[in-house]
Amino acid sequence: MNRKTMVLPAVAGLLAPVLVACGGSEGAGGSKAIVVGTTDRFEQTTDAPAPFDPAAAYDIGAWNVLHSTFQTLLRLPRSGTAPVADAAEKCSFGDRNSEQFRCTLREGLKFSNGHALTAEDVKFSIDRARAINFENGPVSLLSNIDTVETPSRREVVFHLKSPDATFPQKIATPAAAIVDSESYDEKKLGNGFKTVGSGPYTLKTEQKDGRVVKATFTKNPDYKGSVKLLNDKVEMRFFDDSTSMEKALTDGDIDIMNRAILPEQIDRLRSSADRGVRLIESPGQEISYLAFNTEESSVKPKAVRQAMAQLIDRQALTRDNYNRTSEPLYSLVPTGITGHQNAFANKYGEPSVDRARAILRGANVTAPVPITLTYTTDHYGQGTEKAFKTLQKQLNSSGLFNAKIQGVKWADFRPEAAKGKYAVYGMGWFPDFPDPDNYVAPFIGPDNFLGSAYRNSKIEDLIPQSRQASQREGAAKFFQQAQEIVADEVPVLPLWQGKQYVAVRSKITGAEWALNASSELQPWELGRGA
């Protein structure tokens, strides 16, 4: 996500003193609300008029909200990677070629406004997202759908353009969130922070100057799905920085924090048991990478991108900037995902100025090459600026590059990057679903979410071939070939793979299940106890 973003305007850090003053909120039935702290940001802008509209939202922070307030036919389970039924009672492929997918809805589904949820709403939601085709949105996850059929009020049939064994995982994402056809315009995005869904919680937000300054999730009494709620209410509180959020946690003003915990905070939080805090660490599939506008003159020659791949020292980057809370990454597909291989390490070996110089000379590229590295100042944590200064130093100390860096607010960064404004820019990626397909397909092809002009017909042929493998281990060989091509042509340059951390007050239960296999928040797992 962006998801995926990916990774787009997320739940935001604002006015910590005001928010801390909201402590002691009471949940439904008199139970005390679980309070989640975050430095993510949700902001309404011209380019993002409706941050919580499923047709537009495509980042981990926004998807955390959508997972709690909307239903999808399927959803990721408490743990594991195989989707389970949610709004659906059952789903399955109706043919051997994985080209027709059938779902039967549960009885009595209802939106938060009281309207009945039927198969027509499912069709409307999918057709709407595809019709709006928001340029920074998740529509690429639905691009293989040919038509959606509704034989009855509870039956939905998806006809696919080509076989796709990953389709169940795709419709388990908020890209396929079900919206009320009477509350949403079929041809355009909404406006503001409205959510009319049928998920486990209803949402109430407070805004100031186009930003969310408070979000309250209340148990939805009409929810019918596979999620079991262990609390009645969850609040999200927003902080300008991780330091003030950490203080709120240790002071007991919030119960849990996840996004974003700085590397230098990890050791402190590990030793905070005497202050009633515990830190949970687990493997993660978040990746960080440099993206290239391959049409921009400074990086259009492949040799320039290859020379950067040859120079960057990922070991030093993760050691000096992330205190080993992340691991060097040498492929788009991270470790722990089927088909991973260290393609960049295999091709480039250890960082080498001499080999980088030879690459540039071989392509008649004159050094030093002038480039600007752009990063976002308020989306991936406070350590981003420090990491980009390290990258700048590594490139410039070689004498082969004259690199400058610039920081841009996320609200401007994401749309400007998609429009090709930056030659080289830093991005993060949380998987939409934990499969190698989701680390390759979103970056390659005519509908790639980066808006990149880069094309490779070989990879574009490998992806549909891989989707015919219902057993995903069988897809590994296709993605290994794709990773080798990416390492050679460098349309993107992987940097590191992050671990997952959750810091939580000692009397909060369920924190071990707070994040699913795609690193998305599962607030319904949180409770109070010993």
Short mmCIF file of C-alpha atoms in Angstrom, two decimals:
data_model
loop_
_atom_site.label_atom_id
_atom_site.label_comp_id
_atom_site.label_asym_id
_atom_site.label_seq_id
_atom_site.Cartn_x
_atom_site.Cartn_y
_atom_site.Cartn_z
CA MET A 1 0.00 0.00 0.00
CA ASN A 2 0.56 1.22 -0.71
CA ARG A 3 -0.46 0.60 0.34
CA LYS A 4 -0.18 -0.39 0.38
CA THR A 5 1.56 2.50 0.24
CA MET A 6 1.75 2.06 0.27
CA VAL A 7 1.55 3.98 2.20
CA LEU A 8 -1.09 7.95 1.57
CA PRO A 9 -2.26 10.63 4.04
CA ALA A 10 -2.54 8.70 7.33
CA VAL A 11 -3.96 9.25 10.81
CA ALA A 12 -2.24 12.39 11.96
CA GLY A 13 -0.14 13.82 14.74
CA LEU A 14 -1.52 17.12 16.00
CA LEU A 15 -1.83 19.15 19.16
CA ALA A 16 -0.59 16.58 21.69
CA PRO A 17 -1.51 18.67 24.75
CA VAL A 18 -5.13 18.95 23.61
CA LEU A 19 -5.37 15.23 22.85
CA VAL A 20 -3.72 14.08 26.05
CA ALA A 21 -6.32 16.09 27.90
CA CYS A 22 -8.91 13.69 26.50
CA GLY A 23 -7.64 10.86 28.77
CA GLY A 24 -10.03 8.58 30.57
CA SER A 25 -12.61 8.34 27.78
CA GLU A 26 -15.45 5.98 28.47
CA GLY A 27 -16.44 3.37 25.92
CA ALA A 28 -19.84 1.90 25.16
CA GLY A 29 -21.32 0.23 28.19
CA GLY A 30 -19.09 2.29 30.50
CA SER A 31 -15.86 0.45 29.66
CA LYS A 32 -12.76 2.55 29.26
CA ALA A 33 -11.72 3.13 25.63
CA ILE A 34 -8.47 1.60 24.34
CA VAL A 35 -6.32 4.56 23.27
CA VAL A 36 -3.98 4.15 20.30
CA GLY A 37 -1.27 6.73 19.62
CA THR A 38 0.06 7.49 16.15
CA THR A 39 2.12 10.07 14.29
CA ASP A 40 0.36 9.30 11.00
CA ARG A 41 -1.61 12.04 9.35
CA PHE A 42 -4.99 12.37 7.66
CA GLU A 43 -5.44 15.59 5.74
CA GLN A 44 -8.04 16.68 3.21
CA THR A 45 -6.43 18.35 0.18
CA THR A 46 -7.29 19.12 -3.42
CA ASP A 47 -5.44 15.97 -4.49
CA ALA A 48 -6.97 13.89 -1.67
CA PRO A 49 -10.49 15.27 -1.09
CA ALA A 50 -11.73 12.14 0.71
CA PRO A 51 -8.93 10.34 2.60
CA PHE A 52 -11.31 7.62 3.88
CA ASP A 53 -13.00 6.89 0.54
CA PRO A 54 -12.11 3.29 -0.42
CA ALA A 55 -11.78 4.35 -4.06
CA ALA A 56 -8.98 6.73 -3.08
CA ALA A 57 -7.29 5.47 0.10
CA TYR A 58 -4.08 3.55 -0.54
CA ASP A 59 -1.75 3.69 2.45
CA ILE A 60 -1.31 1.79 5.67
CA GLY A 61 -2.73 4.51 7.92
CA ALA A 62 -5.91 5.02 5.92
CA TRP A 63 -6.37 1.28 5.51
CA ASN A 64 -6.18 0.88 9.30
CA VAL A 65 -9.30 3.04 9.45
CA LEU A 66 -11.05 1.33 6.55
CA HIS A 67 -10.43 -2.19 7.91
CA SER A 68 -12.26 -1.17 11.08
CA THR A 69 -15.20 0.64 9.50
CA PHE A 70 -15.92 -1.14 6.20
CA GLN A 71 -16.41 -4.78 5.34
CA THR A 72 -14.86 -6.71 2.50
CA LEU A 73 -16.12 -10.06 1.29
CA LEU A 74 -13.00 -11.67 2.73
CA ARG A 75 -10.38 -10.44 5.22
CA LEU A 76 -7.03 -11.55 6.52
CA PRO A 77 -7.39 -13.70 9.65
CA ARG A 78 -6.08 -13.01 13.13
CA SER A 79 -2.80 -14.53 11.98
CA GLY A 80 -1.74 -16.21 8.74
CA THR A 81 -2.12 -15.26 5.10
CA ALA A 82 -5.15 -17.18 3.78
CA PRO A 83 -8.23 -14.90 3.67
CA VAL A 84 -11.35 -15.87 5.63
CA ALA A 85 -14.97 -14.90 5.03
CA ASP A 86 -16.26 -11.63 6.47
CA ALA A 87 -19.20 -10.02 4.65
CA ALA A 88 -19.33 -13.23 2.66
CA GLU A 89 -20.65 -16.47 4.06
CA LYS A 90 -18.50 -18.37 1.58
CA CYS A 91 -16.38 -17.71 -1.51
CA SER A 92 -14.65 -19.94 -4.02
CA PHE A 93 -13.43 -20.16 -7.59
CA GLY A 94 -16.17 -21.51 -9.80
CA ASP A 95 -13.78 -23.00 -12.36
CA ARG A 96 -10.39 -24.71 -12.53
CA ASN A 97 -8.72 -21.82 -14.32
CA SER A 98 -9.22 -19.27 -11.51
CA GLU A 99 -11.16 -16.96 -13.84
CA GLN A 100 -14.54 -16.94 -12.07
CA PHE A 101 -14.91 -16.19 -8.37
CA ARG A 102 -18.23 -16.63 -6.55
CA CYS A 103 -19.32 -15.32 -3.16
CA THR A 104 -22.50 -15.68 -1.12
CA LEU A 105 -23.19 -12.89 1.36
CA ARG A 106 -24.22 -13.40 4.96
CA GLU A 107 -27.87 -12.92 5.83
CA GLY A 108 -29.02 -9.59 7.25
CA LEU A 109 -25.98 -7.40 6.52
CA LYS A 110 -26.58 -3.74 7.26
CA PHE A 111 -24.69 -0.46 6.79
CA SER A 112 -24.10 1.91 9.70
CA ASN A 113 -26.95 4.13 8.44
CA GLY A 114 -29.42 1.23 8.63
CA HIS A 115 -29.56 0.48 4.89
CA ALA A 116 -29.46 -3.18 3.86
CA LEU A 117 -26.22 -4.40 2.27
CA THR A 118 -26.84 -6.54 -0.81
CA ALA A 119 -24.91 -7.98 -3.72
CA GLU A 120 -25.78 -4.86 -5.69
CA ASP A 121 -23.77 -2.78 -3.21
CA VAL A 122 -20.78 -5.06 -3.75
CA LYS A 123 -21.04 -4.63 -7.52
CA PHE A 124 -21.57 -0.88 -7.13
CA SER A 125 -18.46 -0.56 -4.94
CA ILE A 126 -16.19 -2.41 -7.38
CA ASP A 127 -17.60 -0.68 -10.47
CA ARG A 128 -17.35 2.69 -8.73
CA ALA A 129 -13.67 2.31 -7.81
CA ARG A 130 -12.86 1.27 -11.37
CA ALA A 131 -14.90 4.12 -12.88
CA ILE A 132 -13.32 6.79 -10.66
CA ASN A 133 -9.88 5.32 -11.35
CA PHE A 134 -8.21 7.63 -8.83
CA GLU A 135 -4.59 8.08 -9.87
CA ASN A 136 -3.16 7.60 -6.37
CA GLY A 137 -5.71 4.97 -5.39
CA PRO A 138 -5.84 1.16 -5.18
CA VAL A 139 -7.69 0.54 -8.44
CA SER A 140 -4.79 -1.53 -9.85
CA LEU A 141 -5.81 -4.30 -7.42
CA LEU A 142 -9.13 -4.52 -9.30
CA SER A 143 -7.76 -4.14 -12.81
CA ASN A 144 -8.12 -7.83 -13.71
CA ILE A 145 -11.88 -7.81 -13.15
CA ASP A 146 -13.84 -7.99 -16.39
CA THR A 147 -17.40 -7.86 -15.08
CA VAL A 148 -19.31 -8.30 -11.83
CA GLU A 149 -22.59 -10.21 -11.90
CA THR A 150 -25.30 -10.37 -9.21
CA PRO A 151 -27.57 -13.39 -9.79
CA SER A 152 -29.45 -12.64 -6.55
CA ARG A 153 -29.42 -10.27 -3.56
CA ARG A 154 -26.83 -12.44 -1.83
CA GLU A 155 -24.78 -13.76 -4.74
CA VAL A 156 -21.84 -12.05 -6.45
CA VAL A 157 -19.84 -13.45 -9.36
CA PHE A 158 -16.56 -11.91 -10.51
CA HIS A 159 -15.51 -12.68 -14.08
CA LEU A 160 -11.77 -12.10 -14.49
CA LYS A 161 -9.89 -11.14 -17.63
CA SER A 162 -7.23 -13.77 -16.95
CA PRO A 163 -6.55 -16.46 -14.34
CA ASP A 164 -5.57 -15.01 -10.97
CA ALA A 165 -4.96 -17.19 -7.92
CA THR A 166 -4.24 -14.04 -5.88
CA PHE A 167 -7.73 -12.61 -6.43
CA PRO A 168 -9.12 -13.72 -3.02
CA GLN A 169 -6.32 -11.76 -1.35
CA LYS A 170 -7.03 -8.69 -3.47
CA ILE A 171 -10.70 -8.50 -2.54
CA ALA A 172 -9.70 -8.89 1.11
CA THR A 173 -8.13 -5.42 0.91
CA PRO A 174 -9.96 -2.09 1.36
CA ALA A 175 -9.69 -1.62 -2.41
CA ALA A 176 -12.79 -3.83 -2.42
CA ALA A 177 -14.46 -2.28 0.64
CA ILE A 178 -18.25 -2.34 0.33
CA VAL A 179 -19.90 1.09 0.35
CA ASP A 180 -23.58 2.02 0.45
CA SER A 181 -24.78 2.66 -3.10
CA GLU A 182 -27.27 5.20 -1.75
CA SER A 183 -24.60 7.23 0.09
CA TYR A 184 -21.74 7.39 -2.42
CA ASP A 185 -21.61 8.91 -5.90
CA GLU A 186 -20.90 6.28 -8.53
CA LYS A 187 -18.63 8.55 -10.59
CA LYS A 188 -16.73 10.74 -8.15
CA LEU A 189 -15.06 10.70 -4.75
CA GLY A 190 -16.78 11.91 -1.65
CA ASN A 191 -15.71 14.98 0.26
CA GLY A 192 -14.22 14.98 3.75
CA PHE A 193 -13.95 12.06 6.16
CA LYS A 194 -17.33 10.34 5.77
CA THR A 195 -17.52 6.58 6.31
CA VAL A 196 -20.73 4.65 5.69
CA GLY A 197 -19.74 1.02 6.05
CA SER A 198 -20.74 -2.20 7.77
CA GLY A 199 -17.49 -2.97 9.58
CA PRO A 200 -16.91 -3.87 13.23
CA TYR A 201 -16.79 -0.20 14.29
CA THR A 202 -18.52 3.04 13.41
CA LEU A 203 -16.31 6.12 13.18
CA LYS A 204 -16.63 9.65 14.48
CA THR A 205 -13.94 12.18 13.65
CA GLU A 206 -13.14 15.69 14.75
CA GLN A 207 -11.30 17.94 12.31
CA LYS A 208 -9.40 21.18 12.36
CA ASP A 209 -8.10 22.97 9.26
CA GLY A 210 -8.86 19.95 7.07
CA ARG A 211 -7.04 17.48 9.34
CA VAL A 212 -8.34 14.76 11.60
CA VAL A 213 -7.52 15.68 15.20
CA LYS A 214 -9.47 12.91 16.89
CA ALA A 215 -10.93 9.59 15.74
CA THR A 216 -13.28 7.47 17.85
CA PHE A 217 -14.22 3.94 16.85
CA THR A 218 -17.33 2.57 18.56
CA LYS A 219 -18.50 -1.05 18.44
CA ASN A 220 -21.05 -1.50 15.67
CA PRO A 221 -24.03 -3.39 17.14
CA ASP A 222 -25.21 -4.37 13.64
CA TYR A 223 -21.90 -5.87 12.49
CA LYS A 224 -22.15 -9.39 11.15
CA GLY A 225 -18.82 -10.88 10.20
CA SER A 226 -15.89 -12.99 11.33
CA VAL A 227 -14.26 -10.46 13.67
CA LYS A 228 -14.78 -10.86 17.42
CA LEU A 229 -14.47 -7.53 19.22
CA LEU A 230 -12.71 -7.60 22.58
CA ASN A 231 -13.49 -3.96 23.36
CA ASP A 232 -16.36 -1.51 22.94
CA LYS A 233 -14.43 1.58 21.91
CA VAL A 234 -11.05 2.61 20.53
CA GLU A 235 -9.67 6.13 20.26
CA MET A 236 -6.85 7.27 18.01
CA ARG A 237 -4.78 10.17 19.30
CA PHE A 238 -2.42 12.06 17.08
CA PHE A 239 1.04 13.36 17.87
CA ASP A 240 3.42 15.66 16.08
CA ASP A 241 6.36 13.43 16.89
CA SER A 242 7.28 10.05 18.32
CA THR A 243 8.93 11.55 21.41
CA SER A 244 5.73 13.13 22.69
CA MET A 245 3.85 9.94 21.83
CA GLU A 246 6.34 7.84 23.84
CA LYS A 247 5.90 10.15 26.83
CA ALA A 248 2.12 9.79 26.58
CA LEU A 249 2.55 6.00 26.64
CA THR A 250 4.88 5.88 29.64
CA ASP A 251 2.69 8.42 31.46
CA GLY A 252 -0.35 6.21 30.86
CA ASP A 253 -2.24 8.70 28.67
CA ILE A 254 -2.34 6.24 25.74
CA ASP A 255 -2.39 2.43 25.81
CA ILE A 256 -0.53 1.41 22.67
CA MET A 257 1.73 2.89 19.98
CA ASN A 258 2.91 1.43 16.70
CA ARG A 259 3.35 4.12 14.05
CA ALA A 260 5.96 5.44 14.21
CA ILE A 261 8.43 4.12 16.78
CA LEU A 262 11.91 5.53 16.18
CA PRO A 263 14.95 3.26 16.28
CA GLU A 264 16.44 5.19 19.19
CA GLN A 265 13.23 4.60 21.17
CA ILE A 266 13.43 0.82 20.93
CA ASP A 267 16.04 0.31 23.66
CA ARG A 268 14.26 2.71 26.00
CA LEU A 269 10.93 0.97 25.48
CA ARG A 270 12.51 -2.46 25.96
CA SER A 271 13.58 -1.38 29.45
CA SER A 272 10.33 0.35 30.40
CA ALA A 273 8.74 -2.53 32.30
CA ASP A 274 9.12 -0.59 35.54
CA ARG A 275 6.93 2.08 33.98
CA GLY A 276 4.27 -0.42 32.98
CA VAL A 277 5.26 -0.72 29.30
CA ARG A 278 6.28 -3.74 27.24
CA LEU A 279 7.68 -3.86 23.70
CA ILE A 280 6.64 -6.55 21.23
CA GLU A 281 8.95 -7.27 18.28
CA SER A 282 8.12 -9.47 15.31
CA PRO A 283 9.29 -9.94 11.71
CA GLY A 284 7.80 -7.49 9.24
CA GLN A 285 7.28 -7.18 5.50
CA GLU A 286 7.53 -3.40 5.27
CA ILE A 287 10.14 -2.31 2.73
CA SER A 288 11.83 1.00 1.94
CA TYR A 289 13.16 1.84 -1.50
CA LEU A 290 14.21 4.56 -3.90
CA ALA A 291 11.93 5.10 -6.89
CA PHE A 292 13.17 6.58 -10.17
CA ASN A 293 11.47 8.67 -12.81
CA THR A 294 13.21 6.80 -15.62
CA GLU A 295 12.26 9.53 -18.10
CA GLU A 296 14.07 12.28 -16.15
CA SER A 297 17.38 13.12 -17.85
CA SER A 298 19.68 12.69 -14.83
CA VAL A 299 18.64 9.09 -14.14
CA LYS A 300 17.34 8.01 -17.55
CA PRO A 301 20.60 6.19 -18.40
CA LYS A 302 20.41 2.75 -16.79
CA ALA A 303 24.09 3.07 -15.90
CA VAL A 304 23.34 5.92 -13.47
CA ARG A 305 20.83 3.81 -11.57
CA GLN A 306 23.18 0.82 -11.64
CA ALA A 307 26.03 2.94 -10.28
CA MET A 308 23.83 4.02 -7.38
CA ALA A 309 22.99 0.38 -6.71
CA GLN A 310 26.70 -0.41 -6.72
CA LEU A 311 27.57 2.41 -4.28
CA ILE A 312 24.86 2.37 -1.61
CA ASP A 313 25.93 0.59 1.57
CA ARG A 314 22.74 -0.84 3.05
CA GLN A 315 24.56 -2.37 6.02
CA ALA A 316 25.82 1.05 7.08
CA LEU A 317 22.43 2.63 6.37
CA THR A 318 20.54 0.24 8.68
CA ARG A 319 23.28 0.20 11.32
CA ASP A 320 23.80 3.95 11.59
CA ASN A 321 20.26 5.21 10.99
CA TYR A 322 17.94 2.46 12.16
CA ASN A 323 19.91 0.89 15.02
CA ARG A 324 19.39 -2.52 13.43
CA THR A 325 15.61 -2.26 13.79
CA SER A 326 15.58 -3.02 10.06
CA GLU A 327 17.60 -5.31 7.82
CA PRO A 328 19.38 -4.56 4.54
CA LEU A 329 17.15 -5.45 1.58
CA TYR A 330 18.55 -6.66 -1.74
CA SER A 331 15.32 -7.33 -3.59
CA LEU A 332 11.82 -5.97 -3.98
CA VAL A 333 10.50 -9.25 -2.52
CA PRO A 334 11.50 -9.31 1.17
CA THR A 335 12.66 -12.26 3.22
CA GLY A 336 9.81 -14.37 4.54
CA ILE A 337 7.86 -14.06 1.29
CA THR A 338 7.74 -16.89 -1.26
CA GLY A 339 10.33 -16.52 -4.02
CA HIS A 340 12.63 -14.05 -2.25
CA GLN A 341 16.21 -13.93 -3.49
CA ASN A 342 19.01 -11.40 -2.94
CA ALA A 343 19.09 -10.29 -6.57
CA PHE A 344 20.90 -6.99 -5.97
CA ALA A 345 23.57 -8.60 -3.79
CA ASN A 346 24.08 -11.30 -6.40
CA LYS A 347 24.59 -8.73 -9.15
CA TYR A 348 26.52 -5.97 -7.39
CA GLY A 349 28.21 -7.63 -4.42
CA GLU A 350 29.82 -5.32 -1.86
CA PRO A 351 29.67 -1.53 -2.37
CA SER A 352 32.51 -0.46 -4.69
CA VAL A 353 33.49 2.96 -6.02
CA ASP A 354 35.73 1.39 -8.68
CA ARG A 355 32.98 -0.82 -10.07
CA ALA A 356 30.49 2.07 -10.03
CA ARG A 357 32.99 4.25 -11.90
CA ALA A 358 33.44 1.50 -14.49
CA ILE A 359 29.67 1.26 -14.98
CA LEU A 360 29.42 5.00 -15.71
CA ARG A 361 32.46 5.02 -17.99
CA GLY A 362 31.14 2.04 -19.91
CA ALA A 363 28.01 4.02 -20.71
CA ASN A 364 29.89 7.28 -21.44
CA VAL A 365 28.23 9.03 -18.50
CA THR A 366 30.24 11.97 -17.20
CA ALA A 367 30.82 12.15 -13.44
CA PRO A 368 29.90 13.66 -11.11
CA VAL A 369 26.23 13.08 -11.98
CA PRO A 370 23.94 15.81 -10.53
CA ILE A 371 20.83 14.38 -8.86
CA THR A 372 18.29 15.41 -6.22
CA LEU A 373 16.99 12.86 -3.72
CA THR A 374 13.52 13.75 -2.44
CA TYR A 375 11.94 12.41 0.73
CA THR A 376 8.75 13.09 2.65
CA THR A 377 9.15 14.86 5.96
CA ASP A 378 6.04 13.65 7.77
CA HIS A 379 5.02 10.16 6.69
CA TYR A 380 7.67 7.51 7.32
CA GLY A 381 8.97 8.75 10.65
CA GLN A 382 11.48 11.25 11.91
CA GLY A 383 14.45 9.08 10.91
CA THR A 384 13.85 9.62 7.19
CA GLU A 385 15.83 12.85 6.95
CA LYS A 386 18.81 11.30 8.71
CA ALA A 387 18.74 8.30 6.36
CA PHE A 388 18.69 10.54 3.29
CA LYS A 389 21.64 12.52 4.57
CA THR A 390 23.49 9.21 4.84
CA LEU A 391 22.54 8.28 1.27
CA GLN A 392 23.69 11.70 0.09
CA LYS A 393 27.04 11.27 1.86
CA GLN A 394 27.56 7.78 0.46
CA LEU A 395 26.96 8.94 -3.11
CA ASN A 396 28.94 12.18 -2.90
CA SER A 397 31.94 10.69 -1.12
CA SER A 398 32.50 8.50 -4.17
CA GLY A 399 33.13 11.56 -6.33
CA LEU A 400 30.75 10.08 -8.90
CA PHE A 401 27.63 11.99 -7.84
CA ASN A 402 26.70 15.50 -6.82
CA ALA A 403 23.60 14.65 -4.82
CA LYS A 404 21.31 17.13 -3.11
CA ILE A 405 18.38 16.25 -0.87
CA GLN A 406 15.02 17.92 -0.31
CA GLY A 407 12.15 17.21 2.08
CA VAL A 408 8.49 17.65 1.11
CA LYS A 409 5.28 17.31 3.13
CA TRP A 410 3.38 14.11 2.32
CA ALA A 411 0.25 15.94 1.17
CA ASP A 412 2.33 17.40 -1.68
CA PHE A 413 4.92 14.65 -2.01
CA ARG A 414 2.66 11.79 -3.09
CA PRO A 415 0.76 13.54 -5.92
CA GLU A 416 3.90 15.31 -7.16
CA ALA A 417 5.85 12.04 -7.22
CA ALA A 418 3.06 10.34 -9.17
CA LYS A 419 3.18 13.18 -11.71
CA GLY A 420 6.90 12.62 -12.29
CA LYS A 421 8.17 15.74 -10.57
CA TYR A 422 11.06 13.99 -8.77
CA ALA A 423 13.99 12.19 -10.38
CA VAL A 424 14.71 10.03 -7.33
CA TYR A 425 12.48 9.78 -4.28
CA GLY A 426 12.07 7.63 -1.19
CA MET A 427 9.01 5.46 -0.67
CA GLY A 428 7.86 2.78 1.72
CA TRP A 429 5.64 -0.19 0.98
CA PHE A 430 3.46 -2.21 3.30
CA PRO A 431 2.04 -5.16 1.40
CA ASP A 432 -1.59 -5.06 0.34
CA PHE A 433 -1.44 -8.82 0.86
CA PRO A 434 1.52 -11.08 1.77
CA ASP A 435 2.39 -12.59 -1.63
CA PRO A 436 5.34 -11.95 -4.00
CA ASP A 437 2.84 -10.70 -6.59
CA ASN A 438 2.21 -7.65 -4.41
CA TYR A 439 5.89 -6.69 -4.34
CA VAL A 440 6.32 -6.80 -8.11
CA ALA A 441 3.05 -6.17 -9.97
CA PRO A 442 2.26 -2.77 -8.36
CA PHE A 443 5.59 -1.37 -9.58
CA ILE A 444 5.55 -2.66 -13.16
CA GLY A 445 3.21 -2.08 -16.08
CA PRO A 446 0.94 0.60 -17.46
CA ASP A 447 -1.21 0.93 -14.32
CA ASN A 448 1.59 0.85 -11.74
CA PHE A 449 0.83 2.87 -8.63
CA LEU A 450 4.03 4.92 -8.85
CA GLY A 451 2.91 6.40 -12.15
CA SER A 452 6.29 5.30 -13.52
CA ALA A 453 6.95 5.28 -17.24
CA TYR A 454 9.21 2.24 -16.84
CA ARG A 455 8.05 -0.80 -18.78
CA ASN A 456 9.42 -4.31 -19.13
CA SER A 457 7.53 -6.72 -21.34
CA LYS A 458 9.27 -9.77 -19.87
CA ILE A 459 8.09 -9.00 -16.33
CA GLU A 460 4.64 -8.09 -17.64
CA ASP A 461 4.50 -11.59 -19.18
CA LEU A 462 5.79 -13.29 -16.03
CA ILE A 463 3.15 -11.79 -13.74
CA PRO A 464 0.07 -13.35 -15.41
CA GLN A 465 1.92 -16.66 -15.70
CA SER A 466 2.61 -16.60 -11.97
CA ARG A 467 -1.07 -16.04 -11.19
CA GLN A 468 -1.99 -19.40 -12.65
CA ALA A 469 -0.22 -21.13 -9.74
CA SER A 470 -2.92 -21.84 -7.14
CA GLN A 471 -0.18 -23.17 -4.85
CA ARG A 472 1.92 -20.06 -4.45
CA GLU A 473 5.21 -21.92 -4.04
CA GLY A 474 4.81 -22.73 -7.72
CA ALA A 475 4.93 -19.01 -8.54
CA ALA A 476 8.41 -18.54 -7.04
CA LYS A 477 10.32 -19.21 -10.26
CA PHE A 478 8.50 -16.39 -12.07
CA PHE A 479 9.25 -13.85 -9.38
CA GLN A 480 12.89 -14.91 -9.15
CA GLN A 481 13.25 -14.02 -12.83
CA ALA A 482 11.47 -10.71 -12.25
CA GLN A 483 13.80 -9.85 -9.35
CA GLU A 484 16.85 -10.47 -11.54
CA ILE A 485 15.49 -8.10 -14.20
CA VAL A 486 14.76 -5.40 -11.61
CA ALA A 487 18.31 -5.73 -10.24
CA ASP A 488 19.71 -5.23 -13.73
CA GLU A 489 17.51 -2.33 -14.85
CA VAL A 490 16.96 -0.68 -11.43
CA PRO A 491 13.60 1.06 -11.94
CA VAL A 492 13.47 0.94 -8.13
CA LEU A 493 16.28 0.40 -5.63
CA PRO A 494 15.45 -1.58 -2.44
CA LEU A 495 17.06 -0.28 0.76
CA TRP A 496 15.78 -2.01 3.89
CA GLN A 497 13.16 -4.32 5.34
CA GLY A 498 11.62 -3.28 8.65
CA LYS A 499 10.72 -5.25 11.73
CA GLN A 500 7.38 -4.73 13.46
CA TYR A 501 7.19 -3.11 16.87
CA VAL A 502 4.26 -2.48 19.16
CA ALA A 503 4.72 -0.76 22.51
CA VAL A 504 1.85 -1.29 24.92
CA ARG A 505 0.81 -0.73 28.52
CA SER A 506 1.20 -3.89 30.58
CA LYS A 507 -2.51 -4.30 31.33
CA ILE A 508 -3.56 -4.26 27.69
CA THR A 509 -4.21 -7.73 26.28
CA GLY A 510 -4.10 -8.93 22.68
CA ALA A 511 -1.19 -6.73 21.57
CA GLU A 512 0.51 -9.80 20.07
CA TRP A 513 -2.37 -9.90 17.56
CA ALA A 514 -2.60 -6.14 17.04
CA LEU A 515 -1.05 -6.33 13.55
CA ASN A 516 -1.99 -8.78 10.81
CA ALA A 517 0.23 -10.31 8.12
CA SER A 518 0.10 -7.04 6.15
CA SER A 519 1.08 -4.93 9.22
CA GLU A 520 -2.44 -3.48 9.43
CA LEU A 521 -3.93 -2.61 12.81
CA GLN A 522 -6.51 -4.99 14.29
CA PRO A 523 -7.87 -2.87 17.17
CA TRP A 524 -10.63 -5.35 17.96
CA GLU A 525 -7.97 -7.71 19.38
CA LEU A 526 -7.12 -5.26 22.18
CA GLY A 527 -8.63 -5.54 25.64
CA ARG A 528 -7.94 -4.85 29.29
CA GLY A 529 -6.82 -7.46 31.78
CA ALA A 530 -3.90 -8.85 33.74
#
